[in-house]
Amino acid sequence: MSYKSHDRTIEIDRPEPLAVRFYGRGECESGAPLVLHFHGGAFTDGNLGDGAKMAEALVEAGAVVASIDYPLAPAHRFPDAVEVGYSALQWMLRRRSRICGSRATPLYIAGEEAGGNIAAAVATMARDRGLELSGQILVNPLLDPNLGTCSMRAGNAGPMGRCKYADGWHHYLRTPRDGDHPYAVPASAHRLAGIPPTAIIATSGTPLRDEVLSYAKRLAAAGVPTDTTWIDKGDNASDRIRDSARNLFSMTSHPTERITP
């Protein structure tokens, strides 16, 4: 099922307006979960259209989704996309009653591939700045710029110049030292306590498998409620995302508190 989308621009703390595509505002009930979504890609590519399937799966789970056209590398390296994402999050918090019909609307963050990395980074930034999220939903997130895991080698992703992951990280990070920054590489954060409840959905056999598993285990060890779902061959990815999101919404749907606009 394809849900009607609505495009607009919003004014945030940046020189130019930010393009946002809303999904589900006409289908969801008042007070439905509100999800800030980052489309897929490898930091240097992707657009709002690429995020449609995940956004529609989240709408099927009962949410209103705002997918943003975040700035891409190499023109915009770290931390540009993360700062834009956080500013968009603040914008949504201030207007959630207009978007979803209730100030009690719970707020989530979501993303796939590089968008999953940026979503996790914005969630970490929100924790550090005292802004409470109800949860995060990550699909095949890019989490490790070292690309040295067994699953990455087994996946034969290729050397720099022919590997989208290596090339994406190369263009996204300003310097090698950014690889230790928790907002550039959320999985490298020394402190994960306080990250919101997390649903991770990943494709079985993906080269990203080991880094996804490592992040999920570290979140759980830090006391973060974490659910990891694998999409096997023959599974409908949208169904798996929808079901995981629905479970997260059911577990965590409560008014957002400690908001600092």
mmCIF file of C-alpha atoms in Angstrom:
data_model
loop_
_atom_site.group_PDB
_atom_site.id
_atom_site.type_symbol
_atom_site.label_atom_id
_atom_site.label_comp_id
_atom_site.label_asym_id
_atom_site.label_seq_id
_atom_site.Cartn_x
_atom_site.Cartn_y
_atom_site.Cartn_z
ATOM 1 C CA MET A 1 0.000 0.000 0.000
ATOM 2 C CA SER A 2 1.367 3.422 -0.947
ATOM 3 C CA TYR A 3 0.629 6.277 1.433
ATOM 4 C CA LYS A 4 0.145 9.848 0.303
ATOM 5 C CA SER A 5 3.109 12.059 1.118
ATOM 6 C CA HIS A 6 3.351 15.811 1.532
ATOM 7 C CA ASP A 7 6.494 17.861 0.879
ATOM 8 C CA ARG A 8 7.346 21.155 2.524
ATOM 9 C CA THR A 9 10.348 23.083 3.770
ATOM 10 C CA ILE A 10 11.067 24.097 7.339
ATOM 11 C CA GLU A 11 13.211 26.854 8.795
ATOM 12 C CA ILE A 12 15.921 25.624 11.131
ATOM 13 C CA ASP A 13 19.292 26.931 12.275
ATOM 14 C CA ARG A 14 20.991 26.791 8.855
ATOM 15 C CA PRO A 15 21.310 29.198 5.921
ATOM 16 C CA GLU A 16 18.706 27.480 3.726
ATOM 17 C CA PRO A 17 15.339 25.827 4.476
ATOM 18 C CA LEU A 18 15.303 22.053 4.949
ATOM 19 C CA ALA A 19 13.124 19.851 2.727
ATOM 20 C CA VAL A 20 10.860 17.446 4.634
ATOM 21 C CA ARG A 21 8.500 14.789 3.311
ATOM 22 C CA PHE A 22 5.634 13.896 5.663
ATOM 23 C CA TYR A 23 3.840 10.549 5.555
ATOM 24 C CA GLY A 24 0.740 9.400 7.385
ATOM 25 C CA ARG A 25 -0.701 12.670 8.660
ATOM 26 C CA GLY A 26 -4.077 11.794 7.172
ATOM 27 C CA GLU A 27 -4.034 8.110 8.141
ATOM 28 C CA CYS A 28 -2.904 8.143 11.769
ATOM 29 C CA GLU A 29 -4.828 8.867 14.945
ATOM 30 C CA SER A 30 -4.290 11.949 17.096
ATOM 31 C CA GLY A 31 -1.263 11.498 19.331
ATOM 32 C CA ALA A 32 0.263 8.839 17.052
ATOM 33 C CA PRO A 33 4.025 8.259 17.349
ATOM 34 C CA LEU A 34 6.035 10.870 15.447
ATOM 35 C CA VAL A 35 9.165 9.584 13.713
ATOM 36 C CA LEU A 36 12.041 11.681 12.366
ATOM 37 C CA HIS A 37 13.469 9.579 9.530
ATOM 38 C CA PHE A 38 16.810 9.650 7.667
ATOM 39 C CA HIS A 39 16.850 8.003 4.235
ATOM 40 C CA GLY A 40 19.368 5.372 3.178
ATOM 41 C CA GLY A 41 22.599 5.713 1.243
ATOM 42 C CA ALA A 42 26.309 5.760 2.020
ATOM 43 C CA PHE A 43 26.664 9.365 3.235
ATOM 44 C CA THR A 44 27.243 10.611 -0.321
ATOM 45 C CA ASP A 45 24.008 9.495 -1.967
ATOM 46 C CA GLY A 46 20.319 8.873 -1.404
ATOM 47 C CA ASN A 47 17.279 11.131 -1.466
ATOM 48 C CA LEU A 48 13.786 11.470 -0.041
ATOM 49 C CA GLY A 49 12.411 8.990 -2.570
ATOM 50 C CA ASP A 50 14.798 6.317 -1.305
ATOM 51 C CA GLY A 51 13.201 6.515 2.126
ATOM 52 C CA ALA A 52 9.646 5.870 0.961
ATOM 53 C CA LYS A 53 9.438 2.133 1.710
ATOM 54 C CA MET A 54 10.692 2.456 5.268
ATOM 55 C CA ALA A 55 8.528 5.512 5.896
ATOM 56 C CA GLU A 56 5.441 3.694 4.639
ATOM 57 C CA ALA A 57 6.233 0.664 6.830
ATOM 58 C CA LEU A 58 6.393 2.997 9.845
ATOM 59 C CA VAL A 59 3.030 4.515 8.867
ATOM 60 C CA GLU A 60 1.593 0.988 8.729
ATOM 61 C CA ALA A 61 2.866 0.560 12.297
ATOM 62 C CA GLY A 62 0.773 3.584 13.292
ATOM 63 C CA ALA A 63 3.231 6.491 13.035
ATOM 64 C CA VAL A 64 3.433 9.869 11.387
ATOM 65 C CA VAL A 65 6.811 10.134 9.620
ATOM 66 C CA ALA A 66 8.888 13.177 8.729
ATOM 67 C CA SER A 67 11.718 12.205 6.381
ATOM 68 C CA ILE A 68 14.362 14.895 5.938
ATOM 69 C CA ASP A 69 16.660 15.725 3.037
ATOM 70 C CA TYR A 70 19.825 15.877 5.132
ATOM 71 C CA PRO A 71 23.048 17.304 3.594
ATOM 72 C CA LEU A 72 25.327 14.808 1.855
ATOM 73 C CA ALA A 73 29.102 14.364 1.769
ATOM 74 C CA PRO A 74 31.578 15.287 0.427
ATOM 75 C CA ALA A 75 30.114 18.794 0.178
ATOM 76 C CA HIS A 76 28.880 18.403 3.756
ATOM 77 C CA ARG A 77 31.126 16.320 5.987
ATOM 78 C CA PHE A 78 30.610 15.383 9.612
ATOM 79 C CA PRO A 79 29.035 16.937 11.676
ATOM 80 C CA ASP A 80 26.768 18.801 9.218
ATOM 81 C CA ALA A 81 24.119 16.072 8.768
ATOM 82 C CA VAL A 82 23.979 15.339 12.507
ATOM 83 C CA GLU A 83 23.547 19.001 13.442
ATOM 84 C CA VAL A 84 20.844 19.432 10.800
ATOM 85 C CA GLY A 85 19.113 16.301 12.104
ATOM 86 C CA TYR A 86 19.166 17.583 15.670
ATOM 87 C CA SER A 87 17.776 20.963 14.595
ATOM 88 C CA ALA A 88 14.982 19.155 12.726
ATOM 89 C CA LEU A 89 14.275 17.147 15.876
ATOM 90 C CA GLN A 90 13.919 20.357 17.892
ATOM 91 C CA TRP A 91 11.589 21.767 15.228
ATOM 92 C CA MET A 92 9.393 18.667 15.440
ATOM 93 C CA LEU A 93 9.246 18.748 19.221
ATOM 94 C CA ARG A 94 8.006 22.315 19.225
ATOM 95 C CA ARG A 95 5.307 21.474 16.660
ATOM 96 C CA ARG A 96 4.317 17.937 17.512
ATOM 97 C CA SER A 97 0.843 18.991 18.639
ATOM 98 C CA ARG A 98 0.220 20.553 15.201
ATOM 99 C CA ILE A 99 1.659 17.552 13.367
ATOM 100 C CA CYS A 100 0.043 14.773 15.409
ATOM 101 C CA GLY A 101 -2.679 16.561 17.348
ATOM 102 C CA SER A 102 -1.225 16.147 20.842
ATOM 103 C CA ARG A 103 1.635 17.511 22.937
ATOM 104 C CA ALA A 104 1.813 14.039 24.473
ATOM 105 C CA THR A 105 2.942 12.613 21.124
ATOM 106 C CA PRO A 106 5.950 10.296 21.675
ATOM 107 C CA LEU A 107 8.919 11.065 19.464
ATOM 108 C CA TYR A 108 11.163 8.501 17.762
ATOM 109 C CA ILE A 109 14.091 8.598 15.393
ATOM 110 C CA ALA A 110 14.798 6.191 12.537
ATOM 111 C CA GLY A 111 17.124 5.615 9.621
ATOM 112 C CA GLU A 112 18.610 3.095 7.252
ATOM 113 C CA GLU A 113 22.230 2.569 6.187
ATOM 114 C CA ALA A 114 24.046 5.923 6.555
ATOM 115 C CA GLY A 115 20.728 7.355 7.715
ATOM 116 C CA GLY A 116 20.805 4.777 10.518
ATOM 117 C CA ASN A 117 24.198 6.083 11.587
ATOM 118 C CA ILE A 118 22.941 9.674 11.599
ATOM 119 C CA ALA A 119 19.770 8.692 13.452
ATOM 120 C CA ALA A 120 21.823 6.944 16.166
ATOM 121 C CA ALA A 121 24.132 9.973 16.345
ATOM 122 C CA VAL A 122 21.202 12.362 16.783
ATOM 123 C CA ALA A 123 19.778 10.076 19.481
ATOM 124 C CA THR A 124 23.140 10.190 21.288
ATOM 125 C CA MET A 125 23.269 13.974 20.931
ATOM 126 C CA ALA A 126 19.708 14.252 22.255
ATOM 127 C CA ARG A 127 20.657 12.226 25.329
ATOM 128 C CA ASP A 128 23.686 14.444 25.967
ATOM 129 C CA ARG A 129 21.650 17.645 25.597
ATOM 130 C CA GLY A 130 18.803 16.545 27.839
ATOM 131 C CA LEU A 131 16.172 15.888 25.183
ATOM 132 C CA GLU A 132 14.349 12.597 25.750
ATOM 133 C CA LEU A 133 13.320 10.354 22.871
ATOM 134 C CA SER A 134 10.984 7.398 23.166
ATOM 135 C CA GLY A 135 13.050 5.133 20.915
ATOM 136 C CA GLN A 136 15.156 4.623 17.795
ATOM 137 C CA ILE A 137 14.666 2.306 14.803
ATOM 138 C CA LEU A 138 17.753 1.407 12.759
ATOM 139 C CA VAL A 139 17.763 -0.622 9.534
ATOM 140 C CA ASN A 140 21.123 -1.984 8.301
ATOM 141 C CA PRO A 141 22.930 0.919 9.982
ATOM 142 C CA LEU A 142 26.516 1.833 9.020
ATOM 143 C CA LEU A 143 28.355 1.800 12.332
ATOM 144 C CA ASP A 144 32.059 0.963 11.857
ATOM 145 C CA PRO A 145 34.396 2.936 9.548
ATOM 146 C CA ASN A 146 37.214 0.435 10.088
ATOM 147 C CA LEU A 147 35.458 -2.155 7.870
ATOM 148 C CA GLY A 148 37.577 -4.906 9.371
ATOM 149 C CA THR A 149 34.906 -7.283 10.672
ATOM 150 C CA CYS A 150 34.666 -10.914 9.587
ATOM 151 C CA SER A 151 31.275 -10.315 7.969
ATOM 152 C CA MET A 152 32.644 -7.373 5.969
ATOM 153 C CA ARG A 153 35.552 -9.462 4.690
ATOM 154 C CA ALA A 154 33.260 -12.404 3.957
ATOM 155 C CA GLY A 155 30.901 -10.095 2.101
ATOM 156 C CA ASN A 156 33.711 -9.133 -0.268
ATOM 157 C CA ALA A 157 32.561 -5.508 -0.252
ATOM 158 C CA GLY A 158 35.686 -4.481 -2.152
ATOM 159 C CA PRO A 159 38.577 -2.042 -1.620
ATOM 160 C CA MET A 160 38.315 1.729 -1.472
ATOM 161 C CA GLY A 161 37.292 3.021 -4.858
ATOM 162 C CA ARG A 162 34.975 0.053 -5.389
ATOM 163 C CA CYS A 163 33.367 -0.323 -1.943
ATOM 164 C CA LYS A 164 30.431 1.968 -1.256
ATOM 165 C CA TYR A 165 30.960 1.676 2.499
ATOM 166 C CA ALA A 166 34.664 2.585 2.414
ATOM 167 C CA ASP A 167 34.091 5.402 -0.045
ATOM 168 C CA GLY A 168 31.168 6.727 1.952
ATOM 169 C CA TRP A 169 33.114 6.839 5.202
ATOM 170 C CA HIS A 170 36.109 8.386 3.425
ATOM 171 C CA HIS A 171 34.002 11.272 2.148
ATOM 172 C CA TYR A 172 31.962 11.689 5.345
ATOM 173 C CA LEU A 173 34.678 11.885 8.020
ATOM 174 C CA ARG A 174 36.851 15.002 7.982
ATOM 175 C CA THR A 175 39.876 13.315 9.548
ATOM 176 C CA PRO A 176 40.684 9.835 10.931
ATOM 177 C CA ARG A 177 40.193 11.276 14.420
ATOM 178 C CA ASP A 178 36.480 11.701 13.676
ATOM 179 C CA GLY A 179 36.267 7.909 13.792
ATOM 180 C CA ASP A 180 36.504 8.170 17.589
ATOM 181 C CA HIS A 181 33.763 10.789 17.917
ATOM 182 C CA PRO A 182 30.493 9.367 19.296
ATOM 183 C CA TYR A 183 28.413 11.594 17.007
ATOM 184 C CA ALA A 184 30.295 10.431 13.903
ATOM 185 C CA VAL A 185 30.475 6.777 14.950
ATOM 186 C CA PRO A 186 27.794 6.192 17.617
ATOM 187 C CA ALA A 187 28.927 2.598 18.123
ATOM 188 C CA SER A 188 32.312 3.887 19.317
ATOM 189 C CA ALA A 189 30.785 5.821 22.220
ATOM 190 C CA HIS A 190 32.264 4.868 25.580
ATOM 191 C CA ARG A 191 28.916 5.534 27.284
ATOM 192 C CA LEU A 192 25.725 4.088 25.826
ATOM 193 C CA ALA A 193 23.563 4.243 28.942
ATOM 194 C CA GLY A 194 20.617 6.548 28.424
ATOM 195 C CA ILE A 195 20.207 5.802 24.720
ATOM 196 C CA PRO A 196 16.471 5.283 24.078
ATOM 197 C CA PRO A 197 14.999 1.796 23.565
ATOM 198 C CA THR A 198 16.198 0.489 20.234
ATOM 199 C CA ALA A 199 14.846 -1.708 17.452
ATOM 200 C CA ILE A 200 17.479 -2.880 14.971
ATOM 201 C CA ILE A 201 16.469 -4.591 11.737
ATOM 202 C CA ALA A 202 19.194 -6.064 9.525
ATOM 203 C CA THR A 203 19.421 -8.295 6.478
ATOM 204 C CA SER A 204 20.845 -11.748 7.105
ATOM 205 C CA GLY A 205 24.169 -12.123 5.332
ATOM 206 C CA THR A 206 24.803 -8.386 5.108
ATOM 207 C CA PRO A 207 28.474 -7.347 5.330
ATOM 208 C CA LEU A 208 27.309 -5.084 8.184
ATOM 209 C CA ARG A 209 26.223 -8.051 10.308
ATOM 210 C CA ASP A 210 29.084 -8.034 12.823
ATOM 211 C CA GLU A 211 29.013 -4.295 13.520
ATOM 212 C CA VAL A 212 25.234 -4.421 13.938
ATOM 213 C CA LEU A 213 25.518 -7.312 16.398
ATOM 214 C CA SER A 214 28.307 -5.567 18.315
ATOM 215 C CA TYR A 215 26.272 -2.369 18.698
ATOM 216 C CA ALA A 216 23.176 -4.297 19.780
ATOM 217 C CA LYS A 217 25.150 -6.225 22.402
ATOM 218 C CA ARG A 218 26.784 -3.054 23.743
ATOM 219 C CA LEU A 219 23.410 -1.319 24.003
ATOM 220 C CA ALA A 220 21.937 -4.260 25.900
ATOM 221 C CA ALA A 221 24.969 -4.395 28.218
ATOM 222 C CA ALA A 222 24.436 -0.689 28.959
ATOM 223 C CA GLY A 223 20.874 -1.394 30.054
ATOM 224 C CA VAL A 224 19.180 -0.155 26.873
ATOM 225 C CA PRO A 225 16.145 -2.272 25.882
ATOM 226 C CA THR A 226 17.232 -3.603 22.498
ATOM 227 C CA ASP A 227 15.470 -5.850 19.997
ATOM 228 C CA THR A 228 17.327 -7.156 16.940
ATOM 229 C CA THR A 229 15.371 -8.591 14.000
ATOM 230 C CA TRP A 230 16.956 -10.323 11.013
ATOM 231 C CA ILE A 231 15.409 -10.236 7.554
ATOM 232 C CA ASP A 232 15.927 -13.673 6.016
ATOM 233 C CA LYS A 233 15.804 -14.535 2.339
ATOM 234 C CA GLY A 234 12.189 -14.578 1.233
ATOM 235 C CA ASP A 235 11.014 -12.267 4.025
ATOM 236 C CA ASN A 236 9.167 -9.084 3.219
ATOM 237 C CA ALA A 237 11.470 -6.354 4.563
ATOM 238 C CA SER A 238 8.642 -3.845 4.957
ATOM 239 C CA ASP A 239 6.660 -6.293 7.064
ATOM 240 C CA ARG A 240 9.624 -6.909 9.360
ATOM 241 C CA ILE A 241 10.224 -3.177 9.789
ATOM 242 C CA ARG A 242 6.525 -2.579 10.448
ATOM 243 C CA ASP A 243 6.288 -5.329 13.055
ATOM 244 C CA SER A 244 9.487 -4.263 14.848
ATOM 245 C CA ALA A 245 8.352 -0.635 14.916
ATOM 246 C CA ARG A 246 4.902 -1.601 16.161
ATOM 247 C CA ASN A 247 6.450 -3.596 19.013
ATOM 248 C CA LEU A 248 8.685 -0.665 19.940
ATOM 249 C CA PHE A 249 5.775 1.784 19.874
ATOM 250 C CA SER A 250 3.709 -0.523 22.062
ATOM 251 C CA MET A 251 6.536 -0.895 24.579
ATOM 252 C CA THR A 252 7.515 2.762 24.774
ATOM 253 C CA SER A 253 4.507 4.919 23.892
ATOM 254 C CA HIS A 254 4.414 7.496 26.653
ATOM 255 C CA PRO A 255 4.565 11.282 26.744
ATOM 256 C CA THR A 256 7.952 12.756 25.929
ATOM 257 C CA GLU A 257 9.459 14.341 29.014
ATOM 258 C CA ARG A 258 12.358 16.619 29.915
ATOM 259 C CA ILE A 259 12.053 18.473 26.623
ATOM 260 C CA THR A 260 14.553 21.233 25.918
ATOM 261 C CA PRO A 261 13.443 22.900 22.642
#
